[in-house]
Structures are given as C-alpha cells and as structure tokens.
Amino acid sequence: MVETSGCFTIVQIFFLTTTLLFALLCIILMNRTRHLRQKVSSLIESVALKNKEIDDLKNDTTSLLEPLSAHNARSIIISVDTSERLTDINDFGAEIFGYKKDEIIGKNVFGTIFPMPDKKDSLDANIISRIFSNPKLYVEHETENIKKDGSKFWISWTNRVIYNEEGNPIEIKSVGFDISKRKKLEQELRYLASIDPLTGVLNRQTLLETGRVEVKRANRYNRQLSIMVMKLDYFHSVNNNIASDTFSDEILHETVAICHRAMRDSDSIGRIGDVEFALILPETPAENAVFLAERLKSRIQEKNLKSDSGAFVTATFGVAGKESKDDTIDSLLLRALNALQKTKKKKRTTRAKG
C-alpha cells in the first residue's frame, strides 16, 4: 500500500507539473498572440492610412488634370513633331488661334501659330528645335504667338518631349495658357520704371543703359554716334535774379515736345537733371549734332517761353561725337557736359562785356 501510494503521488506530481507547464505555455502563447494582433491591427491601420493618402493624391491629380482634359478646358494643348508640323490641337486651342482643327493640323507651326523665326539672327534658332535639343532647359517658356487674323498674344507653355522605343525624340506635347494681360501689365510697369514721371522722357538710369547699348552697336559696326546735352537757360536782363530763376513744368513739357518733333525714331532723349536733358544720336557725326543743337535752340527761342522771373527761355548745348572704340557712354556724356560748360562760360563772358 505504501508503494502504491508513493507511485500515485509521483504521478500526481508529474501531472501537476505538466499542467503548470502547459498553462505557462498557454499564457506565453496568448501574450504573443495579443502582441501579434496589435501589430496586425497597427499594420491594417497604416495600410488604410496609406490607401487614403493614395486616394487623396489621385483625387488631387485628377482635379489638377481635369481642367486640361475637359472638353471646355481654358488651356491650349498641342502636339508638334520633329518636322515642326502640328499633329494635334484641342478644341479650345484651335478656337483661340482662330482656326478649325482640320485647317491647322498637319501644317507647320511657324507661320500659323508661331511667328516665322528671324533668319537674320543666327543665334535665334526656332523654339521647336531648341526644345528638342535641350528639353530640360525648355520645360517651361513663354512665346509671343500669332492668330489667324494676324493679331499677336502671349502664351506660357509647359512642354514634354516624347521618345520612341529607341530613345529618339519624336514629338513635343505642350500645354499653354494665355498670359497676354500679365505681359501687358509687365510692359506697363517696365515703362513706368524707365521714364521720368514729370516729362515722360527716359530717366537717367534708362538713358545710360540705352547709351551703353548704342555705343556697343556703334563700335561693333564701326558707325558714328553723337551725344548732345541740353540745359535750359534764359536771356539775361538787368532785373533778373539769375541765382533763383526757375522753370515751370509747362516749359519743360514744351521743350521736350520741341525735341521730339526734331528727333528721329532712332534717337533717344532722357532727363539727367532738373533742367538738363541728354540726346543719344546714333549714326550721327558731331557736326550734324551741332547743327541739330542750333535748330533746337532757335525753335525754343521762337516759342517765347518765359521763366518764373519773366526772362525769355533759351537753351545751352554741348556735343560730343564718338572718336574711338575706347569711348563709353560715360566718357561721351562727360565730354558733352564739358562742352556745355565752355559754352555757358563763353556766354557769361559775352554778357559781362556787353
């Protein structure tokens, strides 16, 4: 009986131990299962979030592309091949250029929707060849385009070059938007920034920039160039207080008008002081500029304009002609100003003797 009881006790102990181990294993497995469920749940949430982000991105992309692909899109969509032929255009594009689609598809873009390239300027390769040659540089660009009736307007283009299986470019697909209003505003702002607000002629900075361009052109083509400086003056009289004499805005406007009537289209005039003006005269020798100065002086005096003190208005001039390729707009203006000062000094000497 004692041995049987002992054996039973050992069996019980083994069973109990096994049960405890099994229970411990179950607890471990439950914990691992719980952790795995948490990870799976977290992954599901993460995937759901990513799917939502992808859906949102698709919706955003669709909304961005929708204006371009819609039937009534307010954008111009064209395709151009390597021979510069228009292979496709959307309805709005054809309408804005003034064509029917069958009128323009298959035609060369130059002379239809793009102006003809300037053949005189070797640096001005046409825009289509520039895009094919360097597509990264011309992903975006702006051009002045033409309509069927000959009128011009500005378009901002976004371009993509299409390649064949061999990697050769075969087509340009472009989306364009009319930016004529913006361009007009930019031109107006540039104009306002370049003129003297009182007289409407070029301001000092713009005159100097114009002068630099004209000097370079004269040097490049070995042509003549003269600079004329004009300062408003007046006839001396005993009762005039010379130091305090002033000129009204009307006198400045009238003087500028006289100059404009005597100038050529290629000439430029700018205000460089209160009553000082400079004229840039391309392809003009100094002797011709002197003749123009005398003519302007006569026309100003013929107007019988009077300063605020009542003195009759005239003008003093200084002229300088380009003498060498070392001349700059600054050196020409300096020589013209020195010539003007010599003339004024001569006037004062003559008045003193008189």
Short mmCIF file of C-alpha atoms in Angstrom, two decimals:
data_model
loop_
_atom_site.label_atom_id
_atom_site.label_comp_id
_atom_site.label_asym_id
_atom_site.label_seq_id
_atom_site.Cartn_x
_atom_site.Cartn_y
_atom_site.Cartn_z
CA MET A 1 0.00 0.00 0.00
CA VAL A 2 2.82 2.37 0.84
CA GLU A 3 4.50 1.84 -2.58
CA THR A 4 1.22 2.30 -4.47
CA SER A 5 0.56 5.49 -2.58
CA GLY A 6 4.06 6.68 -3.35
CA CYS A 7 3.65 5.96 -7.05
CA PHE A 8 0.35 7.76 -7.14
CA THR A 9 1.95 10.74 -5.56
CA ILE A 10 4.69 10.79 -8.16
CA VAL A 11 2.09 10.56 -10.94
CA GLN A 12 0.12 13.35 -9.39
CA ILE A 13 3.21 15.47 -9.13
CA PHE A 14 4.11 14.79 -12.78
CA PHE A 15 0.58 15.58 -13.89
CA LEU A 16 0.57 18.75 -11.85
CA THR A 17 3.92 19.81 -13.25
CA THR A 18 2.79 19.09 -16.77
CA THR A 19 -0.39 21.04 -16.20
CA LEU A 20 1.56 24.02 -14.87
CA LEU A 21 3.96 23.94 -17.82
CA PHE A 22 1.06 23.71 -20.24
CA ALA A 23 -0.67 26.62 -18.50
CA LEU A 24 2.55 28.68 -18.65
CA LEU A 25 2.94 27.87 -22.34
CA CYS A 26 -0.65 28.93 -22.97
CA ILE A 27 -0.06 32.21 -21.17
CA ILE A 28 3.07 32.85 -23.28
CA LEU A 29 1.22 31.97 -26.48
CA MET A 30 -1.68 34.22 -25.51
CA ASN A 31 0.71 37.11 -24.90
CA ARG A 32 2.45 36.53 -28.21
CA THR A 33 -0.91 36.28 -29.94
CA ARG A 34 -2.02 39.55 -28.36
CA HIS A 35 1.17 41.28 -29.50
CA LEU A 36 0.76 39.86 -32.98
CA ARG A 37 -2.85 41.04 -33.10
CA GLN A 38 -1.73 44.51 -32.05
CA LYS A 39 0.93 44.54 -34.77
CA VAL A 40 -1.54 43.28 -37.36
CA SER A 41 -4.08 45.90 -36.25
CA SER A 42 -1.41 48.60 -36.46
CA LEU A 43 -0.39 47.42 -39.94
CA ILE A 44 -4.01 47.39 -41.06
CA GLU A 45 -4.46 50.96 -39.81
CA SER A 46 -1.21 52.00 -41.51
CA VAL A 47 -2.26 50.40 -44.79
CA ALA A 48 -5.68 52.05 -44.54
CA LEU A 49 -3.99 55.41 -43.95
CA LYS A 50 -1.66 54.91 -46.92
CA ASN A 51 -4.61 53.89 -49.11
CA LYS A 52 -6.41 57.06 -48.07
CA GLU A 53 -3.33 59.15 -48.90
CA ILE A 54 -3.10 57.44 -52.30
CA ASP A 55 -6.80 58.08 -52.94
CA ASP A 56 -6.39 61.71 -51.92
CA LEU A 57 -3.38 62.05 -54.22
CA LYS A 58 -5.32 60.51 -57.09
CA ASN A 59 -8.20 62.90 -56.46
CA ASP A 60 -5.82 65.87 -56.32
CA THR A 61 -4.09 64.76 -59.52
CA THR A 62 -7.43 64.26 -61.24
CA SER A 63 -8.60 67.70 -60.16
CA LEU A 64 -5.37 69.22 -61.47
CA LEU A 65 -5.56 67.44 -64.79
CA GLU A 66 -9.29 67.87 -65.22
CA PRO A 67 -9.08 71.50 -66.44
CA LEU A 68 -6.59 70.38 -69.08
CA SER A 69 -8.52 67.39 -70.34
CA ALA A 70 -12.05 68.73 -70.07
CA HIS A 71 -13.90 69.50 -73.28
CA ASN A 72 -14.25 73.16 -72.30
CA ALA A 73 -10.69 73.47 -70.91
CA ARG A 74 -9.29 77.00 -70.91
CA SER A 75 -5.85 75.74 -71.88
CA ILE A 76 -4.20 75.18 -75.25
CA ILE A 77 -2.96 71.61 -75.80
CA ILE A 78 -0.82 70.90 -78.86
CA SER A 79 1.48 68.20 -80.23
CA VAL A 80 4.33 69.02 -82.64
CA ASP A 81 6.58 66.52 -84.43
CA THR A 82 10.26 66.82 -85.33
CA SER A 83 9.44 68.34 -88.73
CA GLU A 84 7.64 71.19 -86.90
CA ARG A 85 4.20 70.04 -88.02
CA LEU A 86 1.22 70.40 -85.71
CA THR A 87 -0.04 66.85 -85.20
CA ASP A 88 -2.82 67.62 -82.70
CA ILE A 89 -4.59 70.52 -81.00
CA ASN A 90 -7.55 70.63 -78.64
CA ASP A 91 -10.80 72.43 -79.47
CA PHE A 92 -10.05 75.43 -77.27
CA GLY A 93 -6.58 75.79 -78.80
CA ALA A 94 -7.92 75.80 -82.33
CA GLU A 95 -10.62 78.28 -81.31
CA ILE A 96 -8.26 80.74 -79.65
CA PHE A 97 -5.94 80.71 -82.68
CA GLY A 98 -8.97 81.29 -84.93
CA TYR A 99 -8.78 78.03 -86.89
CA LYS A 100 -10.86 74.94 -87.38
CA LYS A 101 -8.91 71.84 -86.37
CA ASP A 102 -8.80 70.40 -89.90
CA GLU A 103 -7.44 73.75 -91.15
CA ILE A 104 -4.36 73.68 -88.96
CA ILE A 105 -3.48 70.07 -88.12
CA GLY A 106 -0.66 68.92 -90.37
CA LYS A 107 0.56 72.49 -91.03
CA ASN A 108 3.94 73.87 -89.96
CA VAL A 109 3.60 75.69 -86.64
CA PHE A 110 5.72 78.56 -87.97
CA GLY A 111 3.62 80.99 -89.93
CA THR A 112 0.44 79.60 -88.36
CA ILE A 113 0.59 79.76 -84.55
CA PHE A 114 4.26 80.82 -84.13
CA PRO A 115 5.88 83.75 -85.96
CA MET A 116 8.49 82.82 -88.53
CA PRO A 117 11.99 82.59 -86.94
CA ASP A 118 14.31 85.50 -87.59
CA LYS A 119 16.67 84.19 -90.26
CA LYS A 120 18.95 87.23 -89.95
CA ASP A 121 19.97 86.37 -86.41
CA SER A 122 21.99 83.15 -86.37
CA LEU A 123 21.58 82.94 -82.59
CA ASP A 124 17.81 82.78 -82.90
CA ALA A 125 17.19 79.09 -83.63
CA ASN A 126 13.46 78.38 -83.69
CA ILE A 127 11.82 77.37 -80.41
CA ILE A 128 10.85 73.86 -81.59
CA SER A 129 14.44 72.88 -82.39
CA ARG A 130 15.57 74.42 -79.09
CA ILE A 131 13.08 72.27 -77.14
CA PHE A 132 14.11 69.08 -78.97
CA SER A 133 17.80 69.91 -78.45
CA ASN A 134 17.54 70.77 -74.75
CA PRO A 135 14.18 69.65 -73.30
CA LYS A 136 15.26 70.19 -69.67
CA LEU A 137 16.01 73.84 -70.36
CA TYR A 138 12.64 74.43 -72.03
CA VAL A 139 10.25 72.58 -69.73
CA GLU A 140 8.60 75.99 -69.42
CA HIS A 141 8.88 79.01 -71.68
CA GLU A 142 6.88 81.99 -72.92
CA THR A 143 6.34 82.99 -76.54
CA GLU A 144 4.53 85.67 -78.48
CA ASN A 145 2.16 83.79 -80.78
CA ILE A 146 0.00 84.77 -83.74
CA LYS A 147 -3.64 84.15 -84.58
CA LYS A 148 -5.16 83.50 -87.97
CA ASP A 149 -6.12 87.18 -88.29
CA GLY A 150 -2.51 88.24 -87.64
CA SER A 151 -3.04 89.56 -84.12
CA LYS A 152 -0.47 88.60 -81.50
CA PHE A 153 -0.77 87.37 -77.94
CA TRP A 154 1.47 85.79 -75.29
CA ILE A 155 1.33 82.16 -74.15
CA SER A 156 3.09 80.43 -71.27
CA TRP A 157 3.96 76.88 -72.34
CA THR A 158 4.79 73.71 -70.38
CA ASN A 159 6.49 71.15 -72.61
CA ARG A 160 7.24 67.42 -72.58
CA VAL A 161 9.31 65.64 -75.22
CA ILE A 162 8.04 62.17 -76.21
CA TYR A 163 10.58 59.48 -77.21
CA ASN A 164 10.24 56.26 -79.22
CA GLU A 165 11.46 52.81 -78.12
CA GLU A 166 14.94 53.59 -79.44
CA GLY A 167 15.13 56.69 -77.25
CA ASN A 168 14.83 59.19 -80.11
CA PRO A 169 12.60 62.27 -79.68
CA ILE A 170 9.53 62.11 -81.90
CA GLU A 171 7.08 64.68 -80.54
CA ILE A 172 6.57 67.63 -78.20
CA LYS A 173 3.39 67.80 -76.17
CA SER A 174 2.69 71.28 -74.79
CA VAL A 175 0.06 72.88 -72.60
CA GLY A 176 -0.31 76.65 -72.88
CA PHE A 177 -2.17 79.43 -71.13
CA ASP A 178 -2.91 82.93 -72.41
CA ILE A 179 -0.81 85.42 -70.36
CA SER A 180 -1.36 88.50 -72.53
CA LYS A 181 -2.88 90.53 -69.69
CA ARG A 182 0.07 89.77 -67.42
CA LYS A 183 2.57 90.64 -70.16
CA LYS A 184 0.81 93.93 -70.84
CA LEU A 185 0.96 94.80 -67.15
CA GLU A 186 4.66 93.89 -67.02
CA GLN A 187 5.36 96.10 -70.02
CA GLU A 188 3.48 98.98 -68.43
CA LEU A 189 5.43 98.57 -65.21
CA ARG A 190 8.75 98.46 -67.09
CA TYR A 191 7.73 101.58 -68.98
CA LEU A 192 6.82 103.42 -65.80
CA ALA A 193 10.10 102.38 -64.21
CA SER A 194 12.09 103.67 -67.20
CA ILE A 195 10.65 107.18 -67.66
CA ASP A 196 10.88 110.48 -65.88
CA PRO A 197 7.39 110.98 -64.39
CA LEU A 198 7.33 114.74 -65.00
CA THR A 199 8.41 114.95 -68.62
CA GLY A 200 7.75 111.43 -69.95
CA VAL A 201 11.28 111.05 -71.37
CA LEU A 202 13.76 108.38 -70.27
CA ASN A 203 15.06 108.69 -66.74
CA ARG A 204 18.80 108.92 -66.08
CA GLN A 205 19.35 105.20 -65.46
CA THR A 206 17.47 104.07 -68.56
CA LEU A 207 19.22 106.68 -70.69
CA LEU A 208 22.60 105.37 -69.55
CA GLU A 209 21.55 101.77 -70.32
CA THR A 210 20.33 102.86 -73.76
CA GLY A 211 23.59 104.73 -74.32
CA ARG A 212 25.68 101.66 -73.43
CA VAL A 213 23.77 99.61 -75.99
CA GLU A 214 24.17 102.25 -78.70
CA VAL A 215 27.91 102.67 -78.04
CA LYS A 216 28.41 98.90 -78.32
CA ARG A 217 26.42 98.84 -81.57
CA ALA A 218 28.41 101.76 -82.99
CA ASN A 219 31.69 100.04 -82.11
CA ARG A 220 30.57 96.67 -83.49
CA TYR A 221 29.53 98.07 -86.87
CA ASN A 222 32.07 100.92 -86.95
CA ARG A 223 29.37 103.58 -87.11
CA GLN A 224 29.22 107.14 -85.87
CA LEU A 225 27.43 108.24 -82.69
CA SER A 226 26.95 111.60 -81.00
CA ILE A 227 25.72 112.69 -77.60
CA MET A 228 24.04 116.06 -77.07
CA VAL A 229 23.48 117.62 -73.67
CA MET A 230 20.94 120.43 -73.36
CA LYS A 231 20.41 122.73 -70.36
CA LEU A 232 17.57 125.25 -70.20
CA ASP A 233 18.84 128.80 -69.88
CA TYR A 234 17.42 132.32 -70.29
CA PHE A 235 18.26 135.66 -71.81
CA HIS A 236 19.99 137.83 -69.25
CA SER A 237 18.40 141.10 -68.22
CA VAL A 238 19.29 143.59 -65.50
CA ASN A 239 16.25 142.83 -63.36
CA ASN A 240 16.65 139.01 -63.45
CA ASN A 241 17.83 137.26 -60.32
CA ILE A 242 19.83 134.56 -62.09
CA ALA A 243 20.56 132.51 -58.98
CA SER A 244 16.90 132.00 -58.11
CA ASP A 245 15.35 131.73 -61.57
CA THR A 246 13.18 128.62 -62.09
CA PHE A 247 11.27 126.98 -64.93
CA SER A 248 7.70 125.77 -64.78
CA ASP A 249 6.54 122.25 -65.68
CA GLU A 250 4.89 123.69 -68.79
CA ILE A 251 8.27 124.94 -70.03
CA LEU A 252 9.82 121.51 -69.52
CA HIS A 253 6.94 119.84 -71.37
CA GLU A 254 7.11 122.29 -74.27
CA THR A 255 10.90 121.90 -74.55
CA VAL A 256 10.59 118.12 -74.65
CA ALA A 257 7.88 118.39 -77.31
CA ILE A 258 10.16 120.57 -79.44
CA CYS A 259 12.93 117.99 -79.14
CA HIS A 260 10.61 115.11 -80.06
CA ARG A 261 9.47 116.91 -83.22
CA ALA A 262 13.10 117.34 -84.32
CA MET A 263 14.32 113.84 -83.39
CA ARG A 264 14.37 110.68 -85.49
CA ASP A 265 12.77 107.43 -84.34
CA SER A 266 16.23 106.00 -83.65
CA ASP A 267 17.20 108.91 -81.36
CA SER A 268 16.63 108.86 -77.59
CA ILE A 269 16.15 111.65 -75.06
CA GLY A 270 16.39 111.48 -71.29
CA ARG A 271 16.34 113.81 -68.31
CA ILE A 272 19.64 113.89 -66.39
CA GLY A 273 18.98 116.87 -64.09
CA ASP A 274 16.37 119.44 -63.10
CA VAL A 275 16.63 121.29 -66.41
CA GLU A 276 19.27 119.14 -68.13
CA PHE A 277 18.49 116.67 -70.91
CA ALA A 278 20.69 114.36 -72.99
CA LEU A 279 20.04 113.12 -76.52
CA ILE A 280 21.60 109.96 -77.95
CA LEU A 281 22.01 110.29 -81.73
CA PRO A 282 23.03 107.02 -83.46
CA GLU A 283 24.81 107.19 -86.84
CA THR A 284 25.24 110.95 -86.42
CA PRO A 285 28.60 112.75 -86.75
CA ALA A 286 29.37 115.54 -84.30
CA GLU A 287 28.94 118.31 -86.92
CA ASN A 288 25.38 117.14 -87.66
CA ALA A 289 24.65 117.06 -83.92
CA VAL A 290 25.87 120.67 -83.66
CA PHE A 291 23.52 121.63 -86.48
CA LEU A 292 20.63 119.93 -84.64
CA ALA A 293 21.55 121.81 -81.45
CA GLU A 294 21.36 125.16 -83.26
CA ARG A 295 17.98 124.22 -84.75
CA LEU A 296 16.61 123.24 -81.32
CA LYS A 297 17.91 126.46 -79.80
CA SER A 298 16.16 128.52 -82.47
CA ARG A 299 12.85 126.67 -82.08
CA ILE A 300 12.91 127.07 -78.28
CA GLN A 301 13.55 130.80 -78.59
CA GLU A 302 10.81 131.15 -81.22
CA LYS A 303 8.29 129.91 -78.64
CA ASN A 304 8.96 132.97 -76.47
CA LEU A 305 8.73 130.89 -73.32
CA LYS A 306 9.35 132.72 -70.05
CA SER A 307 10.85 131.56 -66.78
CA ASP A 308 9.18 132.28 -63.43
CA SER A 309 11.06 135.59 -63.21
CA GLY A 310 9.84 136.64 -66.66
CA ALA A 311 13.10 136.02 -68.52
CA PHE A 312 12.85 134.54 -72.00
CA VAL A 313 13.89 130.89 -72.11
CA THR A 314 16.65 129.58 -74.34
CA ALA A 315 18.96 126.58 -74.07
CA THR A 316 22.67 125.85 -73.93
CA PHE A 317 24.09 122.79 -75.69
CA GLY A 318 27.17 120.62 -75.56
CA VAL A 319 28.00 117.97 -78.18
CA ALA A 320 30.44 115.08 -78.24
CA GLY A 321 30.98 112.57 -81.04
CA LYS A 322 32.41 109.07 -80.70
CA GLU A 323 36.09 109.22 -81.57
CA SER A 324 37.39 105.72 -80.84
CA LYS A 325 36.36 102.28 -79.64
CA ASP A 326 37.58 103.25 -76.18
CA ASP A 327 34.69 105.68 -75.84
CA THR A 328 31.88 104.81 -73.45
CA ILE A 329 28.56 106.45 -72.73
CA ASP A 330 30.13 107.96 -69.59
CA SER A 331 33.10 109.45 -71.45
CA LEU A 332 30.83 110.83 -74.19
CA LEU A 333 28.48 112.42 -71.66
CA LEU A 334 31.43 113.92 -69.79
CA ARG A 335 32.83 115.48 -72.96
CA ALA A 336 29.39 116.81 -73.90
CA LEU A 337 28.93 118.32 -70.40
CA ASN A 338 32.39 119.92 -70.58
CA ALA A 339 31.48 121.40 -73.97
CA LEU A 340 28.24 122.74 -72.46
CA GLN A 341 30.16 124.35 -69.57
CA LYS A 342 32.54 126.02 -72.01
CA THR A 343 29.58 127.42 -73.92
CA LYS A 344 28.00 128.75 -70.72
CA LYS A 345 31.29 130.32 -69.67
CA LYS A 346 31.58 131.96 -73.07
CA LYS A 347 28.02 133.31 -72.69
CA ARG A 348 28.78 134.78 -69.27
CA THR A 349 31.91 136.46 -70.63
CA THR A 350 29.98 137.92 -73.55
CA ARG A 351 27.23 139.19 -71.21
CA ALA A 352 29.78 140.75 -68.88
CA LYS A 353 31.40 142.60 -71.76
CA GLY A 354 28.00 143.68 -73.01
#
